[in-house]
Coordinates of C-alpha atoms in Angstrom, one line a residue:
X748 CA 81.7 97.8 172.1
X749 CA 80.4 100.2 169.4
X750 CA 83.3 99.6 167.1
X751 CA 83.0 96.0 167.5
X752 CA 79.2 95.7 166.5
X753 CA 79.7 97.9 163.5
X754 CA 83.0 96.1 162.4
X755 CA 81.1 92.7 162.8
X756 CA 77.9 93.6 161.0
X757 CA 79.8 95.1 158.2
X758 CA 81.7 92.0 157.6
X759 CA 78.5 90.0 157.4
X760 CA 76.3 92.6 155.6
X761 CA 78.6 93.2 152.6
X762 CA 78.6 89.7 151.3
X763 CA 75.0 89.3 151.8
X764 CA 74.0 92.6 150.1
X765 CA 76.3 91.5 147.2
X766 CA 74.2 88.2 147.1
X767 CA 70.9 90.0 147.4
X768 CA 71.8 92.5 144.8
X769 CA 72.9 89.7 142.2
X770 CA 69.6 88.0 143.0
X771 CA 67.6 91.1 142.2
X772 CA 69.9 91.7 139.1
X773 CA 69.0 88.3 137.8
X774 CA 65.2 89.1 138.3
X775 CA 65.7 92.3 136.6
X776 CA 67.5 90.9 133.6
X777 CA 64.6 88.5 133.1
X778 CA 62.1 91.3 132.9
X779 CA 64.4 93.7 131.0
X780 CA 65.3 91.2 128.3
X781 CA 61.5 89.8 128.2
X782 CA 60.6 93.4 127.7
X783 CA 62.0 93.0 124.1
X784 CA 60.0 89.9 123.5
X785 CA 56.8 90.9 124.5
X786 CA 54.1 91.9 127.2
X787 CA 52.8 88.5 127.3
X788 CA 56.1 86.9 128.0
X789 CA 56.7 89.3 131.0
X790 CA 53.2 88.9 132.5
X791 CA 53.4 84.9 132.1
X792 CA 56.9 84.7 133.7
X793 CA 55.9 87.4 136.4
X794 CA 52.9 85.2 137.4
X795 CA 54.7 81.8 137.0
X796 CA 57.5 83.1 139.1
X797 CA 55.1 83.5 142.1
X798 CA 55.4 79.7 142.7
X799 CA 59.4 80.2 142.9
X800 CA 58.8 83.1 145.3
X801 CA 56.6 80.8 147.5
X802 CA 59.1 78.0 147.4
X803 CA 61.9 80.4 148.2
X804 CA 60.0 81.5 151.3
X805 CA 59.8 77.8 152.3
X806 CA 63.6 77.4 151.8
X807 CA 64.2 80.7 153.4
X808 CA 61.9 79.4 156.4
X809 CA 63.8 76.2 156.7
X810 CA 67.2 77.9 156.2
X811 CA 66.4 80.5 158.8
X812 CA 65.3 77.8 161.3
X813 CA 68.6 76.3 160.6
X814 CA 70.3 79.4 161.0
X815 CA 68.8 80.4 164.2
X816 CA 69.9 77.0 165.8
X817 CA 73.3 77.0 164.1
X818 CA 74.2 80.4 165.0
X819 CA 73.6 80.0 168.6
X820 CA 75.4 76.5 168.5
X821 CA 78.1 78.1 166.7
X822 CA 78.5 80.8 169.6
X823 CA 78.8 77.7 171.8
X824 CA 81.3 76.1 169.5
X825 CA 79.2 72.8 169.1
X826 CA 80.0 71.6 165.4
X827 CA 78.3 68.2 165.8
X828 CA 74.8 69.9 166.8
X829 CA 75.2 72.1 163.7
X830 CA 75.8 69.1 161.5
X831 CA 72.6 67.4 163.0
X832 CA 70.5 70.7 162.4
X833 CA 71.8 70.8 158.7
X834 CA 70.7 67.3 158.3
X835 CA 67.2 67.6 159.7
X836 CA 66.7 70.8 157.4
X837 CA 67.8 68.8 154.4
X838 CA 65.3 66.2 155.1
X839 CA 62.5 68.5 155.3
X840 CA 63.8 70.5 152.1
X841 CA 64.0 67.3 150.1
X842 CA 60.3 66.2 150.9
X843 CA 58.9 69.6 150.1
X844 CA 60.9 69.8 146.9
X845 CA 59.7 66.4 145.6
X846 CA 56.1 67.5 146.0
X847 CA 56.6 71.0 144.4
X848 CA 58.6 69.7 141.6
X849 CA 56.2 67.0 140.8
X850 CA 53.3 69.4 140.4
X851 CA 55.6 71.8 138.2
X852 CA 56.4 68.9 136.0
X853 CA 53.0 67.2 135.7
X854 CA 50.5 69.9 136.1
X855 CA 51.8 73.4 135.2
X856 CA 48.9 74.5 133.3
X857 CA 46.7 74.0 136.4
X858 CA 49.2 76.1 138.5
X859 CA 48.9 79.0 136.1
X860 CA 45.0 78.9 135.8
X861 CA 45.2 79.9 139.5
X862 CA 46.6 83.3 138.4
X863 CA 45.1 84.0 134.9
X864 CA 42.4 82.8 132.6
X865 CA 44.2 84.1 129.5
X866 CA 45.2 81.1 127.2
X867 CA 48.5 82.6 126.0
X868 CA 49.6 83.4 129.5
X869 CA 49.0 79.9 130.7
X870 CA 50.7 78.2 127.7
X871 CA 53.9 80.4 128.2
X872 CA 53.8 80.2 132.0
X873 CA 53.2 76.3 131.8
X874 CA 56.4 75.9 129.6
X875 CA 58.4 78.0 131.9
X876 CA 57.3 75.9 135.0
X877 CA 58.0 72.5 133.5
X878 CA 61.6 73.5 132.9
X879 CA 61.8 75.1 136.4
X880 CA 60.8 71.8 138.1
X881 CA 64.5 70.7 137.9
X882 CA 65.7 74.1 139.3
X883 CA 63.7 73.5 142.4
X884 CA 65.3 70.3 143.2
X885 CA 68.8 71.9 143.0
X886 CA 67.6 75.0 144.9
X887 CA 66.5 73.1 147.9
X888 CA 70.0 71.7 148.7
X889 CA 71.7 75.0 147.9
X890 CA 69.7 77.1 150.1
X891 CA 70.0 75.0 153.1
X892 CA 73.9 74.5 152.9
X893 CA 74.5 78.1 152.1
X894 CA 72.2 79.2 155.3
X895 CA 74.5 76.9 157.4
X896 CA 77.5 78.4 156.0
X897 CA 76.3 82.0 156.5
X898 CA 75.4 81.1 160.3
X899 CA 78.8 80.3 161.2
X900 CA 80.2 83.5 159.5
X901 CA 81.3 81.9 156.2
X902 CA 79.3 84.6 154.2
X903 CA 82.2 85.2 151.7
X904 CA 81.9 81.4 150.4
X905 CA 78.2 81.7 149.9
X906 CA 78.5 84.9 148.3
X907 CA 81.2 83.6 145.7
X908 CA 78.8 80.6 144.9
X909 CA 75.9 83.1 144.5
X910 CA 78.1 85.4 142.3
X911 CA 79.1 82.4 139.9
X912 CA 75.5 81.1 139.7
X913 CA 73.8 84.7 139.1
X914 CA 76.4 85.9 136.7
X915 CA 75.9 82.7 134.6
X916 CA 72.1 83.1 134.8
X917 CA 72.2 86.7 133.5
X918 CA 74.6 85.4 130.5
X919 CA 72.6 82.4 129.7
X920 CA 69.5 84.6 129.8
X921 CA 70.7 86.8 126.9
X922 CA 71.9 83.7 125.1
X923 CA 68.7 81.9 125.2
X924 CA 66.2 84.8 125.1
X925 CA 67.9 86.5 122.0
X926 CA 69.4 83.4 120.4
X927 CA 73.0 84.4 120.8
X928 CA 76.0 82.4 119.7
X929 CA 73.8 80.2 117.5
X930 CA 71.4 79.2 120.2
X931 CA 67.7 79.2 119.5
X932 CA 65.5 82.1 120.5
X933 CA 63.4 80.6 123.3
X934 CA 61.8 83.6 124.9
X935 CA 60.4 82.7 128.4
X936 CA 61.4 79.2 128.1
X937 CA 65.1 80.6 127.8
X938 CA 64.6 82.2 131.1
X939 CA 63.7 78.9 132.8
X940 CA 66.7 77.0 130.9
X941 CA 69.2 79.6 132.0
X942 CA 68.0 79.4 135.6
X943 CA 68.0 75.8 135.7
X944 CA 71.6 75.4 134.3
X945 CA 72.9 78.2 136.7
X946 CA 71.5 76.5 139.8
X947 CA 72.9 73.0 138.6
X948 CA 76.3 74.8 138.3
X949 CA 75.8 76.3 141.8
X950 CA 75.0 72.9 143.3
X951 CA 78.2 71.7 141.8
X952 CA 80.0 74.4 143.3
X953 CA 78.4 73.8 146.7
X954 CA 79.7 70.1 146.6
X955 CA 83.4 71.3 145.4
X956 CA 83.5 73.7 148.4
X957 CA 82.2 71.2 150.8
X958 CA 84.8 68.6 149.6
X959 CA 87.9 71.1 149.4
X960 CA 87.1 74.1 151.6
X961 CA 85.0 73.4 154.4
X962 CA 86.2 70.2 156.1
X963 CA 84.0 71.1 159.2
X964 CA 80.7 71.6 157.8
X965 CA 79.9 69.6 154.4
X966 CA 77.1 69.1 152.2
X967 CA 76.7 65.7 153.3
X968 CA 73.6 63.6 152.6
X969 CA 74.8 61.4 155.4
X970 CA 73.8 64.1 157.9
X971 CA 70.2 63.5 156.9
X972 CA 70.6 60.0 158.6
X973 CA 71.8 61.4 162.0
X974 CA 69.1 61.0 164.8
X975 CA 69.1 63.3 167.6
X976 CA 65.6 63.7 169.3
X977 CA 66.2 66.8 171.3
X978 CA 67.7 68.7 168.1
X979 CA 64.6 67.3 166.0
X980 CA 62.3 68.7 168.8
X981 CA 63.9 71.8 168.8
X982 CA 64.1 72.2 165.0
X983 CA 60.3 71.4 164.8
X984 CA 59.3 73.9 167.7
X985 CA 61.4 76.7 166.4
X986 CA 62.1 76.2 162.7
X987 CA 58.5 75.1 161.6
X988 CA 56.9 78.1 162.9
X989 CA 59.4 80.1 161.0
X990 CA 58.7 78.1 157.9
X991 CA 55.0 78.5 158.3
X992 CA 55.4 82.2 158.7
X993 CA 57.4 82.6 155.7
X994 CA 54.9 80.2 153.8
X995 CA 51.9 81.9 155.0
X996 CA 53.1 85.4 154.1
X997 CA 54.5 84.5 150.6
X998 CA 51.4 82.6 149.6
X999 CA 49.2 85.6 151.0
X1000 CA 51.8 88.0 149.0
X1001 CA 51.1 85.9 145.9
X1002 CA 47.4 86.6 146.4
X1003 CA 48.2 90.0 145.5
X1004 CA 49.4 88.8 142.0
X1005 CA 46.2 86.9 141.8
X1006 CA 44.1 89.9 142.5
X1007 CA 46.1 92.2 139.9
X1008 CA 46.3 89.2 137.4
X1009 CA 42.3 89.3 137.4
X1010 CA 42.5 93.2 136.8
X1011 CA 44.1 92.7 133.6
X1012 CA 47.5 92.3 131.9
X1013 CA 48.4 95.9 132.3
X1014 CA 48.2 95.8 136.0
X1015 CA 50.4 92.5 135.9
X1016 CA 53.1 93.9 133.5
X1017 CA 53.3 97.2 135.6
X1018 CA 53.6 95.1 138.8
X1019 CA 56.3 92.9 137.3
X1020 CA 58.5 95.8 136.9
X1021 CA 57.6 97.2 140.2
X1022 CA 58.7 94.0 142.0
X1023 CA 62.1 94.4 140.4
X1024 CA 62.5 98.1 141.6
X1025 CA 61.4 97.0 145.1
X1026 CA 63.8 94.1 145.3
X1027 CA 66.7 96.5 144.6
X1028 CA 65.2 99.1 147.1
X1029 CA 65.1 96.5 149.7
X1030 CA 68.4 95.0 149.3
X1031 CA 70.5 96.8 151.8
X1032 CA 67.9 96.7 154.7
X1033 CA 67.1 92.9 154.0
X1034 CA 70.8 92.2 154.0
X1035 CA 71.1 94.1 157.4
X1036 CA 68.4 92.1 158.9
X1037 CA 69.9 88.7 158.0
X1038 CA 73.2 89.8 159.1
X1039 CA 71.9 91.2 162.4
X1040 CA 70.1 87.8 163.0
X1041 CA 73.2 85.8 162.7
X1042 CA 75.2 88.2 164.8
X1043 CA 72.6 88.3 167.5
X1044 CA 72.3 84.4 167.5
X1045 CA 76.0 84.0 167.9
X1046 CA 76.0 86.5 170.9
X1047 CA 72.8 84.8 172.6
X1048 CA 74.6 81.4 172.1
X1049 CA 77.5 82.7 174.1
X1050 CA 74.9 83.8 176.8
X1051 CA 75.6 87.4 176.7
X1052 CA 72.0 88.8 176.9
X1053 CA 73.0 92.3 177.8
X1054 CA 75.1 92.7 174.6
X1055 CA 72.5 91.0 172.4
X1056 CA 69.9 93.6 173.6
X1057 CA 72.3 96.4 172.9
X1058 CA 73.2 95.0 169.4
X1059 CA 69.4 94.8 168.6
X1060 CA 68.9 98.5 169.4
X1061 CA 71.6 99.5 167.0
X1062 CA 70.5 96.9 164.2
X1063 CA 66.9 98.5 164.4
X1064 CA 68.4 102.1 164.1
X1065 CA 70.5 100.8 161.1
X1066 CA 67.3 99.3 159.5
X1067 CA 65.6 102.7 159.5
X1068 CA 68.5 104.4 158.0
X1069 CA 68.7 101.5 155.2
X1070 CA 64.9 101.6 154.7
X1071 CA 65.1 105.3 153.9
X1072 CA 68.0 104.7 151.5
X1073 CA 65.9 102.1 149.7
X1074 CA 63.0 104.4 149.3
X1075 CA 65.2 107.4 147.9
X1076 CA 66.8 104.6 145.4
X1077 CA 63.4 103.7 144.1
X1078 CA 62.4 107.5 143.9
X1079 CA 65.8 108.1 142.0
X1080 CA 65.1 105.1 139.6
X1081 CA 61.6 106.0 138.8
X1082 CA 62.2 108.1 135.9
X1083 CA 64.7 105.8 134.3
X1084 CA 62.3 102.9 134.6
X1085 CA 59.6 104.9 133.0
X1086 CA 61.9 105.9 130.3
X1087 CA 63.0 102.4 129.3
X1088 CA 59.8 100.5 129.8
X1089 CA 58.0 99.3 126.7
X1090 CA 54.5 98.8 128.1
X1091 CA 51.1 100.1 127.1
X1092 CA 49.9 103.7 128.0
X1093 CA 47.6 102.3 130.7
X1094 CA 50.5 100.0 132.3
X1095 CA 52.7 102.9 132.1
X1096 CA 50.2 104.9 134.2
X1097 CA 49.9 102.1 136.7
X1098 CA 53.9 101.6 136.8
X1099 CA 54.4 105.4 137.6
X1100 CA 52.2 105.5 140.7
X1101 CA 53.0 102.0 141.9
X1102 CA 56.6 102.9 142.1
X1103 CA 55.8 106.0 144.3
X1104 CA 53.7 104.0 146.5
X1105 CA 56.9 101.7 147.0
X1106 CA 59.2 104.5 148.0
X1107 CA 57.7 104.5 151.4
X1108 CA 56.3 101.0 151.5
X1109 CA 60.1 99.6 151.8
X1110 CA 60.5 101.3 155.2
X1111 CA 57.5 99.3 156.6
X1112 CA 58.8 96.0 155.1
X1113 CA 62.4 97.0 156.4
X1114 CA 61.3 97.5 160.0
X1115 CA 59.1 94.3 160.2
X1116 CA 61.6 92.0 158.5
X1117 CA 64.5 93.2 160.8
X1118 CA 62.5 92.6 163.9
X1119 CA 60.5 89.4 163.0
X1120 CA 62.9 87.8 160.8
X1121 CA 66.2 89.0 162.3
X1122 CA 66.0 89.9 166.0
X1123 CA 63.0 87.8 167.3
X1124 CA 64.1 84.6 165.4
X1125 CA 67.7 85.0 166.6
X1126 CA 66.4 84.3 170.1
X1127 CA 64.1 81.6 169.1
X1128 CA 60.8 83.6 169.1
X1129 CA 59.2 82.4 165.8
X1130 CA 55.8 81.9 166.8
X1131 CA 55.1 85.6 167.2
X1132 CA 55.8 86.2 163.6
X1133 CA 53.7 83.4 162.3
X1134 CA 50.7 84.8 164.4
X1135 CA 51.4 88.4 163.5
X1136 CA 51.8 87.9 159.7
X1137 CA 49.1 85.4 159.4
X1138 CA 46.5 87.5 160.9
X1139 CA 47.8 90.7 159.1
X1140 CA 47.8 89.1 155.7
X1141 CA 44.9 86.8 155.6
X1142 CA 42.5 88.7 158.0
X1143 CA 43.4 92.2 156.8
X1144 CA 45.3 92.5 153.5
X1145 CA 44.0 89.7 151.3
X1146 CA 40.4 90.1 152.1
X1147 CA 40.6 94.0 151.7
X1148 CA 42.3 93.5 148.3
X1149 CA 39.6 91.1 147.1
X1150 CA 36.8 93.2 148.4
X1151 CA 38.3 96.4 146.9
X1152 CA 38.8 94.8 143.7
X1153 CA 35.8 92.6 143.1
X1154 CA 33.0 93.9 145.3
X1155 CA 33.6 97.6 145.3
X1156 CA 35.5 97.5 141.9
X1157 CA 37.8 100.1 142.8
X1158 CA 40.4 101.4 140.4
X1159 CA 43.7 99.3 140.1
X1160 CA 45.7 101.8 141.7
X1161 CA 43.4 102.3 144.7
X1162 CA 43.4 98.4 145.1
X1163 CA 47.4 98.4 145.0
X1164 CA 47.6 101.2 147.6
X1165 CA 45.4 99.4 150.0
X1166 CA 47.4 96.2 149.6
X1167 CA 50.4 98.3 150.4
X1168 CA 49.1 99.2 153.9
X1169 CA 49.9 95.6 155.2
X1170 CA 53.2 96.2 156.6
X1171 CA 52.4 99.4 158.4
X1172 CA 49.2 97.8 160.1
X1173 CA 51.3 95.5 162.1
X1174 CA 53.9 98.0 163.2
X1175 CA 52.3 98.7 166.7
X1176 CA 52.4 94.9 167.8
X1177 CA 55.8 94.2 166.3
X1178 CA 57.5 97.1 168.2
X1179 CA 55.6 96.3 171.3
X1180 CA 57.1 92.8 171.1
X1181 CA 60.5 94.0 170.5
X1182 CA 60.3 96.4 173.6
X1183 CA 58.9 93.7 175.8
X1184 CA 62.4 91.7 175.4
X1185 CA 60.7 88.3 175.3
X1186 CA 62.8 87.3 172.3
X1187 CA 65.9 87.3 174.4
X1188 CA 66.7 83.6 174.8
X1189 CA 69.6 81.0 174.8
X1190 CA 68.1 78.1 172.9
X1191 CA 71.1 75.8 173.0
X1192 CA 71.2 72.7 175.1
X1193 CA 74.0 71.0 176.9
X1194 CA 75.1 67.3 176.6
X1195 CA 73.2 66.7 173.6
X1196 CA 75.3 63.7 172.5
X1197 CA 76.1 62.0 176.0
X1198 CA 73.1 59.6 176.0
X1199 CA 72.3 59.2 172.6
X1200 CA 74.0 57.5 169.7
X1201 CA 74.1 59.9 166.8
X1202 CA 75.8 58.1 163.9

């Protein structure tokens, strides 16, 4: 049993970690290259990218909702149910994307003013957001389809598509930021153009894979037209709390940037580099959480709750190990980041201590992500995460940050330290929920298509 778990988790973790590494590499490439353009470009893109982070969490929430249902139905070997779930997720994704892209295209200056009053940052960020509006449209389809592929164990296909997109993104970043091969030097706008182009290529790759290599599960707009009330009800009850959880958390986390943004460009610039380091530090533990959720969903869909409980215990132990590794990696990277960063003296001071804070912060994030977004969601327990994260972020962390920054006017690093207590505050409730075993559920249905026409 032990060998089976670790071999299965390894097959899922490796491709997911590679995808997450490449995603972090793209973010770091943006920051590293813009480092040579100027601090204003780094700060503007860092602030504007918060909208992409929020939208990613929306897609992640929808994709996670689709994954938790599809993983269990894959364990049950019900392909038609998986197709219906994919169609439902695509419908929600399309509606949200149209709204988000519309705002980014038509009112990007207004979106930037939420984060900063600096005219130059607003101008640079608005140009970036306007170009990114096209990217959001492609992204919605890509994330849902790849989530479905991963839920049925086709993680290698998803990895290959991400490798293609991320590699192209890094190459085009260099071309458009620095004006290589005769291209114009576009700075921050070049980052957006590179991202939009790479996402369009990735969507094309999804379509090709769908047509040639994945006959059972396609990226098929016709799936959006399939009607099945029981599955729609399950998706709404299980997936929307996950979506609301991720959206609530990501918007609250963006408020950290709002707070830092109003404390000065030095704090923003330092935080933009810290985010890159943290993304690399959490790659392994977050990949383990994603893989564990898929594996647990498959097992619970088969109805083997004893094995699911045993797997969850092993997954949590792995998470603690990978969280510790992530913290050590950030610690090792700190002197190199400080050596190559081209920031003001004040920003460099902030950067040093923000990195040190993140050496232990990743452990808190790792444990909570594995349990809330991996273990609990695998069994359809999505409401707990919504309640826990919303209370933690909106009743504790965000108010604490605003009060510390604007009422007591505490130093930047003290404010940042207080913000980084959010993950540890919810540990007692999260661990208690895990020990209760209430997340152990088979959420599949029988005879879904007997009495209802689905085509």
